[in-house]
Structures are given as C-alpha cells and as structure tokens.
JSON list of C-alpha atoms in Angstrom, two decimals:
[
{"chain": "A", "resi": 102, "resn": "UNK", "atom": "CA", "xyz": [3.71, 17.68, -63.37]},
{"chain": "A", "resi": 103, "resn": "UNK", "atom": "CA", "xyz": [0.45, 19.47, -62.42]},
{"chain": "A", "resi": 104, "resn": "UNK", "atom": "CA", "xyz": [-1.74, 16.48, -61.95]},
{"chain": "A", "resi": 105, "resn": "UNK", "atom": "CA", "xyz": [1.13, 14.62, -60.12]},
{"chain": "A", "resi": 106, "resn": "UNK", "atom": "CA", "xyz": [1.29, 17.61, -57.70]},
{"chain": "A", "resi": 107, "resn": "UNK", "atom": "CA", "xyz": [-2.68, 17.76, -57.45]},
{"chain": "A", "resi": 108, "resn": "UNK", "atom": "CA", "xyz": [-2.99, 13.81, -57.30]},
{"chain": "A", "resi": 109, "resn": "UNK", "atom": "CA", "xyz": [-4.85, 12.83, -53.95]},
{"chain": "A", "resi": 110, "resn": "UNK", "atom": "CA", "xyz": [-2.75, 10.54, -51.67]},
{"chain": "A", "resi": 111, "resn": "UNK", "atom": "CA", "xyz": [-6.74, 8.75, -51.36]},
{"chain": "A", "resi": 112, "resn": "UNK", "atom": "CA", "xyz": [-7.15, 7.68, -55.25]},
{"chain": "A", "resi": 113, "resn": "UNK", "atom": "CA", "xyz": [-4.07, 5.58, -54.60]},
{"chain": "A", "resi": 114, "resn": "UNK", "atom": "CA", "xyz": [-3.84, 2.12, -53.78]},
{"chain": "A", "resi": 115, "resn": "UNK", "atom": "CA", "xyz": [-1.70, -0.31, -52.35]},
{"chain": "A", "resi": 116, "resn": "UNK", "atom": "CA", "xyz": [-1.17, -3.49, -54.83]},
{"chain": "A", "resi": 117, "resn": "UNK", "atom": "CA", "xyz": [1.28, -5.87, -54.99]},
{"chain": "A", "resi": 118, "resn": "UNK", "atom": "CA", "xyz": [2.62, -6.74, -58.58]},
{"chain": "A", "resi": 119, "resn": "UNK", "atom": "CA", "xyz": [1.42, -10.51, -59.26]},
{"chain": "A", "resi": 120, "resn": "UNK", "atom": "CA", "xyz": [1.40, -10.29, -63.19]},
{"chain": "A", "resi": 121, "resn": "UNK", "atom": "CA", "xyz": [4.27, -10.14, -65.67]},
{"chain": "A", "resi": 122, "resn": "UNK", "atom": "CA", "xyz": [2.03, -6.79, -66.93]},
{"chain": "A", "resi": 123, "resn": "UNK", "atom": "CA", "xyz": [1.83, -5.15, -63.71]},
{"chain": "A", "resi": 124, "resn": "UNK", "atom": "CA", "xyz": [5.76, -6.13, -62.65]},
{"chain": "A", "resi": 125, "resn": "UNK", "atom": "CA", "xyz": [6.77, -5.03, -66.17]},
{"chain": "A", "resi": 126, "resn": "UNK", "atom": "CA", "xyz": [4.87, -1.83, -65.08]},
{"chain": "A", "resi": 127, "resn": "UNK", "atom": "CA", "xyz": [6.89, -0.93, -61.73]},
{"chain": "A", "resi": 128, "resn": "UNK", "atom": "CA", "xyz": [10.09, -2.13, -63.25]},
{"chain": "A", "resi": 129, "resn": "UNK", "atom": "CA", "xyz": [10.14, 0.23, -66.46]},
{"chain": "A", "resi": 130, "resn": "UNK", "atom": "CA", "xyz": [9.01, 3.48, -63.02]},
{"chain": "A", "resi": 131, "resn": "UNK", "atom": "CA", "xyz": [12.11, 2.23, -60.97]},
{"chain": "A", "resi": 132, "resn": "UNK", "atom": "CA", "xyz": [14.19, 2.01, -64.24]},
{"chain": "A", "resi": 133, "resn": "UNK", "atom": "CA", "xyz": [12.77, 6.00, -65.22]},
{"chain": "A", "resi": 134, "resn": "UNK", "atom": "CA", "xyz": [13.74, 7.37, -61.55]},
{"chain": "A", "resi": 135, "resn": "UNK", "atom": "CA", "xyz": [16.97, 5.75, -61.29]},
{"chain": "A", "resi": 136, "resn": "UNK", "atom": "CA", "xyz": [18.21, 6.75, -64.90]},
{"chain": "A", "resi": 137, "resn": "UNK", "atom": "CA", "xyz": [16.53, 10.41, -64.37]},
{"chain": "A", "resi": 138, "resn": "UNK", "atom": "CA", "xyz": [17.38, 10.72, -60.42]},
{"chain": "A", "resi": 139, "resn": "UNK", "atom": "CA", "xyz": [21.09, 9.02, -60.91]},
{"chain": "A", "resi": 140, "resn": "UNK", "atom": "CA", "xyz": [21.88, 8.13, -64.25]},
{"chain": "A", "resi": 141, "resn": "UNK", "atom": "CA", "xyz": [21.80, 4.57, -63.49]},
{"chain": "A", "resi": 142, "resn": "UNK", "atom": "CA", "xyz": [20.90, 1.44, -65.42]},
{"chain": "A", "resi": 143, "resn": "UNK", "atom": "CA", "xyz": [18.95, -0.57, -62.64]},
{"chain": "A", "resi": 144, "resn": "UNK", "atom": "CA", "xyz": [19.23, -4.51, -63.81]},
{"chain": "A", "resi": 145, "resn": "UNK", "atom": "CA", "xyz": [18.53, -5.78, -60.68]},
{"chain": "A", "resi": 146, "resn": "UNK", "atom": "CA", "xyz": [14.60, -6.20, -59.45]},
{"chain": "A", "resi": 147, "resn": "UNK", "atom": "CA", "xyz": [13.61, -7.68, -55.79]},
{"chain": "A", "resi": 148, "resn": "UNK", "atom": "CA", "xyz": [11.77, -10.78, -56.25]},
{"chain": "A", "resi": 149, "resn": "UNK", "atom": "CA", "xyz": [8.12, -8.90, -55.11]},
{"chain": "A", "resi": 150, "resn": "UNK", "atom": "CA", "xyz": [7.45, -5.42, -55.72]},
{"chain": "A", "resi": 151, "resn": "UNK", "atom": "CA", "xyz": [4.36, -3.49, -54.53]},
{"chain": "A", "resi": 152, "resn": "UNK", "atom": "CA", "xyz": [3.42, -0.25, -56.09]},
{"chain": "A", "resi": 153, "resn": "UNK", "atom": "CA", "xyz": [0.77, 3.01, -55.57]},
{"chain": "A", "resi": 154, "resn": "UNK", "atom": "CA", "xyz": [-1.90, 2.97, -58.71]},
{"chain": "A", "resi": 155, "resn": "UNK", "atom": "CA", "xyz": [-4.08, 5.10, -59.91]},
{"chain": "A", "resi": 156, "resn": "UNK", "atom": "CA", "xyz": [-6.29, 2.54, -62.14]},
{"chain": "A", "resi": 157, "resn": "UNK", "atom": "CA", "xyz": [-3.89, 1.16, -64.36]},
{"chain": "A", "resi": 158, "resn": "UNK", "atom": "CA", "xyz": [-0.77, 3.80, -63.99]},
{"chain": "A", "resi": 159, "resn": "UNK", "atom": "CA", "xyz": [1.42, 3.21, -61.02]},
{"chain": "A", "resi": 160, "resn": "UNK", "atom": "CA", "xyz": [2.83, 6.64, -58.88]},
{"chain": "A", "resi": 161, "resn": "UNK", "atom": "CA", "xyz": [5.59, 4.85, -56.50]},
{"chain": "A", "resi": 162, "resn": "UNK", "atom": "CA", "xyz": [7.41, 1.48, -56.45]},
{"chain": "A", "resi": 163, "resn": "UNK", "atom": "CA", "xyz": [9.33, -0.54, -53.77]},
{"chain": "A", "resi": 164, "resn": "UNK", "atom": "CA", "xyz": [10.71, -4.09, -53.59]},
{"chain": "A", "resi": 165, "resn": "UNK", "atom": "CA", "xyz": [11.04, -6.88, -51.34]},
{"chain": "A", "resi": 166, "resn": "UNK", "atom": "CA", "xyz": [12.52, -10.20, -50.38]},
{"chain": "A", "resi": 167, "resn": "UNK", "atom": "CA", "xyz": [12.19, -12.08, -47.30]},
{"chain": "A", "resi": 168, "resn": "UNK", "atom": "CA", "xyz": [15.83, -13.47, -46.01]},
{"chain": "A", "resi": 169, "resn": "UNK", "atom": "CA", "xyz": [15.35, -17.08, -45.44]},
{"chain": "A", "resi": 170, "resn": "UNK", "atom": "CA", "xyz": [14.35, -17.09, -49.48]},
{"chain": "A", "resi": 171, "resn": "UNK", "atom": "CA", "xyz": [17.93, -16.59, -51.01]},
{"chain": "A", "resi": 172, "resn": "UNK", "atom": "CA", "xyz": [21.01, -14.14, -50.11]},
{"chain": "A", "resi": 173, "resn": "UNK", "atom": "CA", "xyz": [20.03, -10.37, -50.13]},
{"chain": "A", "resi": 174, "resn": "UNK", "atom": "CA", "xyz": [21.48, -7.91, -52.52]},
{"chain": "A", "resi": 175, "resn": "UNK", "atom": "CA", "xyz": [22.77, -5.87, -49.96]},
{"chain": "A", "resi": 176, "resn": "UNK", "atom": "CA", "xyz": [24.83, -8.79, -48.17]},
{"chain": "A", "resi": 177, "resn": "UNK", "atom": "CA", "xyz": [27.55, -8.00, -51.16]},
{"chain": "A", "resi": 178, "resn": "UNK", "atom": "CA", "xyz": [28.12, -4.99, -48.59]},
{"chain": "A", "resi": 179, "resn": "UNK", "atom": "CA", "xyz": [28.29, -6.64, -45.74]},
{"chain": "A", "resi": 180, "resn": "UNK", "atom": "CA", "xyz": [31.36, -8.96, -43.88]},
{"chain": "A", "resi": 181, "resn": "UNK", "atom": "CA", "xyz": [28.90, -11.53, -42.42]},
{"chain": "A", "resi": 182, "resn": "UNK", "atom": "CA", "xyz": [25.46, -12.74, -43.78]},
{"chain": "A", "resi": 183, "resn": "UNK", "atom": "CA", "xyz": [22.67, -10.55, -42.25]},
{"chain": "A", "resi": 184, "resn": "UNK", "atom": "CA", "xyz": [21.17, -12.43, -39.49]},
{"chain": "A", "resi": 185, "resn": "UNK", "atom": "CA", "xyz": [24.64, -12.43, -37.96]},
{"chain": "A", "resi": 186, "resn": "UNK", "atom": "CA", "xyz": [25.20, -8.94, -38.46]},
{"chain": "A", "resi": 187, "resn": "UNK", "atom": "CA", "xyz": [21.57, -7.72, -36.62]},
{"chain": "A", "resi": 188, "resn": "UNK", "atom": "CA", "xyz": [22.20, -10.16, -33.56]},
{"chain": "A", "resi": 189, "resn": "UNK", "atom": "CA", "xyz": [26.08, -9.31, -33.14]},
{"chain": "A", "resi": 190, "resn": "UNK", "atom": "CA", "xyz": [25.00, -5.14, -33.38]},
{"chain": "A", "resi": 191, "resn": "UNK", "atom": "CA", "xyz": [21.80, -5.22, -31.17]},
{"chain": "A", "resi": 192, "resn": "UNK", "atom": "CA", "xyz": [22.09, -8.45, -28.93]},
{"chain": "A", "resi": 193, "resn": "UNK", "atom": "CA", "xyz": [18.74, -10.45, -30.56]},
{"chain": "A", "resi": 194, "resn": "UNK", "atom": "CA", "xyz": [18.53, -13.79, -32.13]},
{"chain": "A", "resi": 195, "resn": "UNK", "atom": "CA", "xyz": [16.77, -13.29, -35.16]},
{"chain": "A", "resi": 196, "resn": "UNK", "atom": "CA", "xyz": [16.25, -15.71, -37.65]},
{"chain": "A", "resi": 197, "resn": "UNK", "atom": "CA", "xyz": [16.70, -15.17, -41.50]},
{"chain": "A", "resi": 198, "resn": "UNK", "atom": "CA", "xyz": [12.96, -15.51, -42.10]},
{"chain": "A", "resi": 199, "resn": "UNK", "atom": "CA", "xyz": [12.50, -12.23, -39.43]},
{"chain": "A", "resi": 200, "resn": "UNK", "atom": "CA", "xyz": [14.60, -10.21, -41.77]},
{"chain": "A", "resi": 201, "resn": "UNK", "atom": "CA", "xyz": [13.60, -9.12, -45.10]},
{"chain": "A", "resi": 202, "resn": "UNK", "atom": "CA", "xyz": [15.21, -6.21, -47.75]},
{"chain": "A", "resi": 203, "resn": "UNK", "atom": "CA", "xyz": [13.47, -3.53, -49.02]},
{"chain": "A", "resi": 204, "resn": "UNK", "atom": "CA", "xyz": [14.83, -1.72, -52.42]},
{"chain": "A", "resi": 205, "resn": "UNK", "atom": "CA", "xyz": [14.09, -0.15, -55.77]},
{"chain": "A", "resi": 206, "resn": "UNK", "atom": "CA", "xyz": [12.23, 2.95, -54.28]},
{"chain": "A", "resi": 207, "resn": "UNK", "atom": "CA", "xyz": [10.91, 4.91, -57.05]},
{"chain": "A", "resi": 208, "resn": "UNK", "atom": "CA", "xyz": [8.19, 7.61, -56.74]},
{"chain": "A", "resi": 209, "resn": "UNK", "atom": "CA", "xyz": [7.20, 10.11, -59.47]},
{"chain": "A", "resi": 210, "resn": "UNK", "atom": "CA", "xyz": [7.08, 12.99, -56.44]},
{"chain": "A", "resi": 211, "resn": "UNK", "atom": "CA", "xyz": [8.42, 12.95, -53.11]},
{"chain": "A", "resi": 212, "resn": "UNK", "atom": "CA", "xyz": [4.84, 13.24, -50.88]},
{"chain": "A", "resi": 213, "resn": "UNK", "atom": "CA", "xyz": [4.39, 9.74, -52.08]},
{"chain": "A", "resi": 214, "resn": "UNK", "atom": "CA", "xyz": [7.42, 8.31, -50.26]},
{"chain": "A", "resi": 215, "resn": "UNK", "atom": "CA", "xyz": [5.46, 8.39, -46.48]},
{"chain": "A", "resi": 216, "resn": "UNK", "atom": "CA", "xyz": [2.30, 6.76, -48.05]},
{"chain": "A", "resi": 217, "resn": "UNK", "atom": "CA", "xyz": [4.28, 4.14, -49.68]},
{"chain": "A", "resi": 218, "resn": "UNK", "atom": "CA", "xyz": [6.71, 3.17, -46.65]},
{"chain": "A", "resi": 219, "resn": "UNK", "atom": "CA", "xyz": [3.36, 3.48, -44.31]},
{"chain": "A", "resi": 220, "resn": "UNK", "atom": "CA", "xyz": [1.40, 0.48, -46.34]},
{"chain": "A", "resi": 221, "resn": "UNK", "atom": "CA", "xyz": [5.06, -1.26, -46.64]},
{"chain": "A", "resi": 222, "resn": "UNK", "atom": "CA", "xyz": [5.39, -1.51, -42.52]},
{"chain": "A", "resi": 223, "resn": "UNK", "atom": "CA", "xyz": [1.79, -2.55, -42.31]},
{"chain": "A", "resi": 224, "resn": "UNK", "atom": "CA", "xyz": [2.47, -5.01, -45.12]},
{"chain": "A", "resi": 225, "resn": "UNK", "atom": "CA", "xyz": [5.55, -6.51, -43.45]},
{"chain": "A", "resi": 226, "resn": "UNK", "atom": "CA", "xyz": [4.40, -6.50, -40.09]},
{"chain": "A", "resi": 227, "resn": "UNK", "atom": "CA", "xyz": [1.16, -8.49, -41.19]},
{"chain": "A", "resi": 228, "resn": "UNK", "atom": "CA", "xyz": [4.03, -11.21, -42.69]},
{"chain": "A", "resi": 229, "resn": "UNK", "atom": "CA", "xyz": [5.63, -11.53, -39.59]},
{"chain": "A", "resi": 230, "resn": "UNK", "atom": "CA", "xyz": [8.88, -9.51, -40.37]},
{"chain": "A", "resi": 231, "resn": "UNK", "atom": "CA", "xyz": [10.90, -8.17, -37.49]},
{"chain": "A", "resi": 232, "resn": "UNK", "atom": "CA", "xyz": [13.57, -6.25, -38.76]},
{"chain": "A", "resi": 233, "resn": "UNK", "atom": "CA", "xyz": [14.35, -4.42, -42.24]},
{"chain": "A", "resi": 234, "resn": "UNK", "atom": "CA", "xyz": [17.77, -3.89, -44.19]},
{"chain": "A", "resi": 235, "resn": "UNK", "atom": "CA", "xyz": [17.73, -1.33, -46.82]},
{"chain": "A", "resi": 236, "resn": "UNK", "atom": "CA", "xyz": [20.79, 0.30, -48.65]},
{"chain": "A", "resi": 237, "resn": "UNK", "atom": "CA", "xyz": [19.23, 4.81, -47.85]},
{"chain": "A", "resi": 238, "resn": "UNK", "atom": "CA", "xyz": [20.27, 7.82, -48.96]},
{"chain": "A", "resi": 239, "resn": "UNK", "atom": "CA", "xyz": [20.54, 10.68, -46.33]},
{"chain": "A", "resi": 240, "resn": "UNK", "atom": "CA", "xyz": [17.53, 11.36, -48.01]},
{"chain": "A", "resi": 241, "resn": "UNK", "atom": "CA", "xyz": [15.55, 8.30, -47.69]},
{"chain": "A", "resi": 242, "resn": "UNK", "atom": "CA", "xyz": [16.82, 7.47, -44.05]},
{"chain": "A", "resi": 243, "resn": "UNK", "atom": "CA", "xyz": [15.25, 11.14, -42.84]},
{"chain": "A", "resi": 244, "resn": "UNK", "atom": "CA", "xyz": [11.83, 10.13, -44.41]},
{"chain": "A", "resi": 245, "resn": "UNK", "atom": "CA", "xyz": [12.22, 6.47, -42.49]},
{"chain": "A", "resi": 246, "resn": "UNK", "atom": "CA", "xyz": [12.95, 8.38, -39.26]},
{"chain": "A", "resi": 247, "resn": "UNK", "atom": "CA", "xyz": [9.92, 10.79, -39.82]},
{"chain": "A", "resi": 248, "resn": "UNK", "atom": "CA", "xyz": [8.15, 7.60, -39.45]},
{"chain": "A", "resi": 249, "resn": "UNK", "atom": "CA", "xyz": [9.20, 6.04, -36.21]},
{"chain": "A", "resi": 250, "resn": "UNK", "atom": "CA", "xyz": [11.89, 3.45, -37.88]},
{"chain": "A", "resi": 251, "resn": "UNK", "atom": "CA", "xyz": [14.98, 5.05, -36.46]},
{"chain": "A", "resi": 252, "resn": "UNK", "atom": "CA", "xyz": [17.21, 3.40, -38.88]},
{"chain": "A", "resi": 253, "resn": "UNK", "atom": "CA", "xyz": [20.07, 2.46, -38.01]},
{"chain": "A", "resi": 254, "resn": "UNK", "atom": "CA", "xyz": [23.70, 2.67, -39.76]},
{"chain": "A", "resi": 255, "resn": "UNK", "atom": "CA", "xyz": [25.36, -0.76, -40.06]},
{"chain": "A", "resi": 256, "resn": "UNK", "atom": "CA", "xyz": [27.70, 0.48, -42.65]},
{"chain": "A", "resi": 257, "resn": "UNK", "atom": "CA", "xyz": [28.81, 1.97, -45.82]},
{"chain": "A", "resi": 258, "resn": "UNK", "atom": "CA", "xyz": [27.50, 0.65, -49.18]},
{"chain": "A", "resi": 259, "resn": "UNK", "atom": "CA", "xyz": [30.78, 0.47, -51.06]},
{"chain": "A", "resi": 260, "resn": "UNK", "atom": "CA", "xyz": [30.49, 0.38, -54.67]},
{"chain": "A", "resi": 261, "resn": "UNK", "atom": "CA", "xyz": [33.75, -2.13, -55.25]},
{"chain": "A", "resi": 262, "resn": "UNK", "atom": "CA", "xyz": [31.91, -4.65, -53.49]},
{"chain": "A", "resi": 263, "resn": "UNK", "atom": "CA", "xyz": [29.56, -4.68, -57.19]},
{"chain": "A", "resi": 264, "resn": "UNK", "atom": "CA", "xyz": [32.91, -5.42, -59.05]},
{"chain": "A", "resi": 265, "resn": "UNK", "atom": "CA", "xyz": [31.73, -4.33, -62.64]},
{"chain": "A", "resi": 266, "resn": "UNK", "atom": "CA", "xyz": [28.24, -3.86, -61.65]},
{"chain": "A", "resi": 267, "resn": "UNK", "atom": "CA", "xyz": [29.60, -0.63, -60.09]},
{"chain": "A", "resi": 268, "resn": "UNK", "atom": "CA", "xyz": [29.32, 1.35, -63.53]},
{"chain": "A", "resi": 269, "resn": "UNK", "atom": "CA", "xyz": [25.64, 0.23, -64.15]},
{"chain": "A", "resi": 270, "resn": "UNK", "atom": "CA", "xyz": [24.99, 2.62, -60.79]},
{"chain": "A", "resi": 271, "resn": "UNK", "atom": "CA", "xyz": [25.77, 6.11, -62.72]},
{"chain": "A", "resi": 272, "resn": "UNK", "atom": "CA", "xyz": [26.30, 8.80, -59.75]},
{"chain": "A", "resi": 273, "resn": "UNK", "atom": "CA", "xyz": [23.93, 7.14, -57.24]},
{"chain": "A", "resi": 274, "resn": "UNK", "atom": "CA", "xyz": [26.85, 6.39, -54.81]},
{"chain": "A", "resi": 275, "resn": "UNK", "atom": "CA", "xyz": [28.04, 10.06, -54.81]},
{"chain": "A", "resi": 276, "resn": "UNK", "atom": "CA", "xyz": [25.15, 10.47, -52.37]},
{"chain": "A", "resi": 277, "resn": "UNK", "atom": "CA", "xyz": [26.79, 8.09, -49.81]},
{"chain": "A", "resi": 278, "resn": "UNK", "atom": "CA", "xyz": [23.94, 5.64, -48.90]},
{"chain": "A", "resi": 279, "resn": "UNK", "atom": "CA", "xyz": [24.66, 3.39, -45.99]},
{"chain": "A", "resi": 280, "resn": "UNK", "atom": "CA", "xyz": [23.44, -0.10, -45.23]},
{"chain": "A", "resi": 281, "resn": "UNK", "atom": "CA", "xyz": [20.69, 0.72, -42.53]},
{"chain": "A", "resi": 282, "resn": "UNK", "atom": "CA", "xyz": [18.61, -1.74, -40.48]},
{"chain": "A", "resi": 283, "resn": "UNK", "atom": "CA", "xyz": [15.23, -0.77, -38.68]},
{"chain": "A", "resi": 284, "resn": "UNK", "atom": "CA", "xyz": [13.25, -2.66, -36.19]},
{"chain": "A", "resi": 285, "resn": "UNK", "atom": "CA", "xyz": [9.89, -2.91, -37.79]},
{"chain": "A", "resi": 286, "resn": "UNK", "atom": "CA", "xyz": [7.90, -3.73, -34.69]},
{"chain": "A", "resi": 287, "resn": "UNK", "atom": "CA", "xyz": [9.00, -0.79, -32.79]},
{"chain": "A", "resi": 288, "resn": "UNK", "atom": "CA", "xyz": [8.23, 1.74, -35.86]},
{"chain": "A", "resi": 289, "resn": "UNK", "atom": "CA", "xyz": [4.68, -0.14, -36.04]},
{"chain": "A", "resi": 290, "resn": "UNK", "atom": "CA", "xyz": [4.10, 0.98, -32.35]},
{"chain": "A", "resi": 291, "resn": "UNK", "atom": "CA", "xyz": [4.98, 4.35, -33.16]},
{"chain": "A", "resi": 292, "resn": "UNK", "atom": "CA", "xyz": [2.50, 4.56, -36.66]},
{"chain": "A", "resi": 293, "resn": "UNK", "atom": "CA", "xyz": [-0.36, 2.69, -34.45]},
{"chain": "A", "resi": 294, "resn": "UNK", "atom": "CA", "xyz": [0.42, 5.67, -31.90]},
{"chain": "A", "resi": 295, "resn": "UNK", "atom": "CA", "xyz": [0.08, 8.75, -34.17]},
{"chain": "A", "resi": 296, "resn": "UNK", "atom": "CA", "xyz": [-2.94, 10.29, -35.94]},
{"chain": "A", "resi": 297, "resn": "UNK", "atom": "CA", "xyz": [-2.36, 8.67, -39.35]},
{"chain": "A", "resi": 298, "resn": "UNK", "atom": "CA", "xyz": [-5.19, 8.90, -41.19]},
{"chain": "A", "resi": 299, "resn": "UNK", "atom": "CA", "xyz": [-6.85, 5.30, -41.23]},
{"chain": "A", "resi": 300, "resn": "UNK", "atom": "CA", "xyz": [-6.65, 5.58, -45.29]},
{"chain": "A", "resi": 301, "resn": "UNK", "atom": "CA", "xyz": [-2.93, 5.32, -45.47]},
{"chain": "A", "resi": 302, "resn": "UNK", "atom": "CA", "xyz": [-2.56, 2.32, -42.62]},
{"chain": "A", "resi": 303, "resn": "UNK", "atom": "CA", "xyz": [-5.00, 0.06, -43.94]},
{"chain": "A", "resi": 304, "resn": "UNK", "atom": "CA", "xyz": [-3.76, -3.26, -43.04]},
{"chain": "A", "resi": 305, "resn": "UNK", "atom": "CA", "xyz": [-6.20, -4.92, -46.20]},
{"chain": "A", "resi": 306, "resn": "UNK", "atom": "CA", "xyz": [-3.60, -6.08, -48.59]},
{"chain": "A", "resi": 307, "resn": "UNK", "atom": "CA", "xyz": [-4.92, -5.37, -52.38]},
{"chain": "A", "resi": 308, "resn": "UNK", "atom": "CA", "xyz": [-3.61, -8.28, -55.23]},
{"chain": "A", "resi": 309, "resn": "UNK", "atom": "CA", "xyz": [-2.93, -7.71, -59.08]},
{"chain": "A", "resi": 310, "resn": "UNK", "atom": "CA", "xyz": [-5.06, -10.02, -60.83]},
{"chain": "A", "resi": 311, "resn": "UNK", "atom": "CA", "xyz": [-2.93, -13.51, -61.49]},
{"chain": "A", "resi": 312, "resn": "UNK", "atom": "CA", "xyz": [-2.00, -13.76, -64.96]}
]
C-alpha cells in the first residue's frame, strides 16, 4: 500500500485494452475491487475497457460501449430504451450512437478515480459521444461532479430488474447507486476551462499492442 500511495499520477498511462492479455488484465482488477469493495462476483465486462498502467501492471479500470452497438446493461433499469429516456428528460434528439455507457470502475486507490474519468471524457469526446449513462454510487457521482459532469439522476438501479443476477452483486446495492446521465460536451468545456495539468488531458489516445 506504500508504493500505491507514493505512485505518481505522471508514470501512468492511458491504454485501451486491445489484447486478450491486457483485457484478461483489467478484468481479473475490476473482479479484485468488486469482490473486496462489495463482495460481488462481477460476470459481466463492457465490450472495451481502458485502464491506467504502470509498464505492464494496470492501477484503475473502466469500461465502455457505444449505444448504437447493442442494448446497454443499464437499460435492464430503465422503462424505455436510452435514447428515449435522455430526449423525453432534457428536450434533445439524440441518437443511440451519441450515447455510450461507462462501467466496471475499479481503481486500486481513490486519487486515481479523477485521472481516469479525465482521459475517459477526452477519450469520448474525441469519438464523438454526447452524452454518458452510468449506474454511480453517491460516491462516484461526487467525484463526476468535481469534474464539471453534473450528473444527473434518471433513476434508481433496482436490483430485481437482474432477476437472479441480483445475488452475483454481494452488498453493492446497499449503497443505493442511481442510473445517472451526464452531458459530456458541457463537462469537456468545463475540464478545457480549469488548470488541469496538460499531463492528465492529453487527448493522444495510447493502444495495447494487437494480439
């Protein structure tokens, strides 16, 4: 725990997982957190996941699918599919390709959590994503908002929407996460607007090697 507290944010970079080596990599960190952080058995990977390395060893972990690609995880949650959700709430006409889901958010210590979600936006925005749904802790919606994303509540990730999934999830519901949306454009204004340090908003996007 002493190097991860003395780890410079700097010797970390932003890499997406491309390999089965490197995905089998972030998927055994998410599986660590969850089962240490919630008891849970996490089953359930987004199709890309991006990570923070140190050479080989990856620090934090978060996934991602883009909406026109297949139904989102988190639509289980919701009444309506998610494009009709976003337009009905804020009045926009936004396509399912403008929408994508983030998930699996593991880091080994919570300073990592702003680096992370800075590369994400920067990463998102350069895809041409508008919006983002994520299913947030009070926990992980605070560090969003620290950020400029302002996310807001759509409503509350109920558990008997998994149907026997539900179990796999350990005590992760007891913290009452909520299905949040946040409009990516508007937080990008407000990171391109502060003093981050150019270091953690580089908008260079860094590949695994291909297997």
């Amino acid at each position: 725990m002493a190097h991860l507290r003395s780890l410079p944010l700097t010797s970390l970079r932003w890499q997406e997982a491309l390999n089965r080596h490197d995905q089998t990599q972030l998927k055994q960190l998410i599986q660590a957190r969850f089962a240490h952080q919630h008891n849970a058995t996490v089953h359930h990977f987004l199709p890309r996941l991006f990570g923070l390395w140190q050479a080989d060893k990856p620090y934090a972990a978060v996934g991602l699918r883009v909406a026109d690609g297949e139904p989102l995880f988190l639509e289980r949650y919701l009444d309506s599919q998610a494009e009709q959700v976003l337009n009905e709430r804020f009045d926009h006409s936004l396509r399912r390709q403008d929408i994508a889901e983030i998930g699996n958010l593991a880091t080994l210590r919570p300073g990592l959590q702003r680096q992370l979600f800075i590369h994400l936006a920067h990463q998102l925005a350069s895809e041409g994503i508008a919006w983002l749904l994520f299913t947030a802790t009070p926990e992980v919606a605070n560090g969003l908002r620290r950020l400029g994303l302002e996310p807001q509540p759509i409503t509350p990730a109920d558990p008997s929407r998994l149907g026997d999934e539900q179990a796999l999830w350990g005590h992760y519901y007891e913290h009452c996460p909520w299905v949040m949306a946040g409009d990516l454009r508007s937080a990008m204004r407000t990171l391109q607007a502060s003093a981050a340090p150019v270091s953690l908003v580089s908008t260079e996007v860094l590949h695994a090697r291909s297997a």
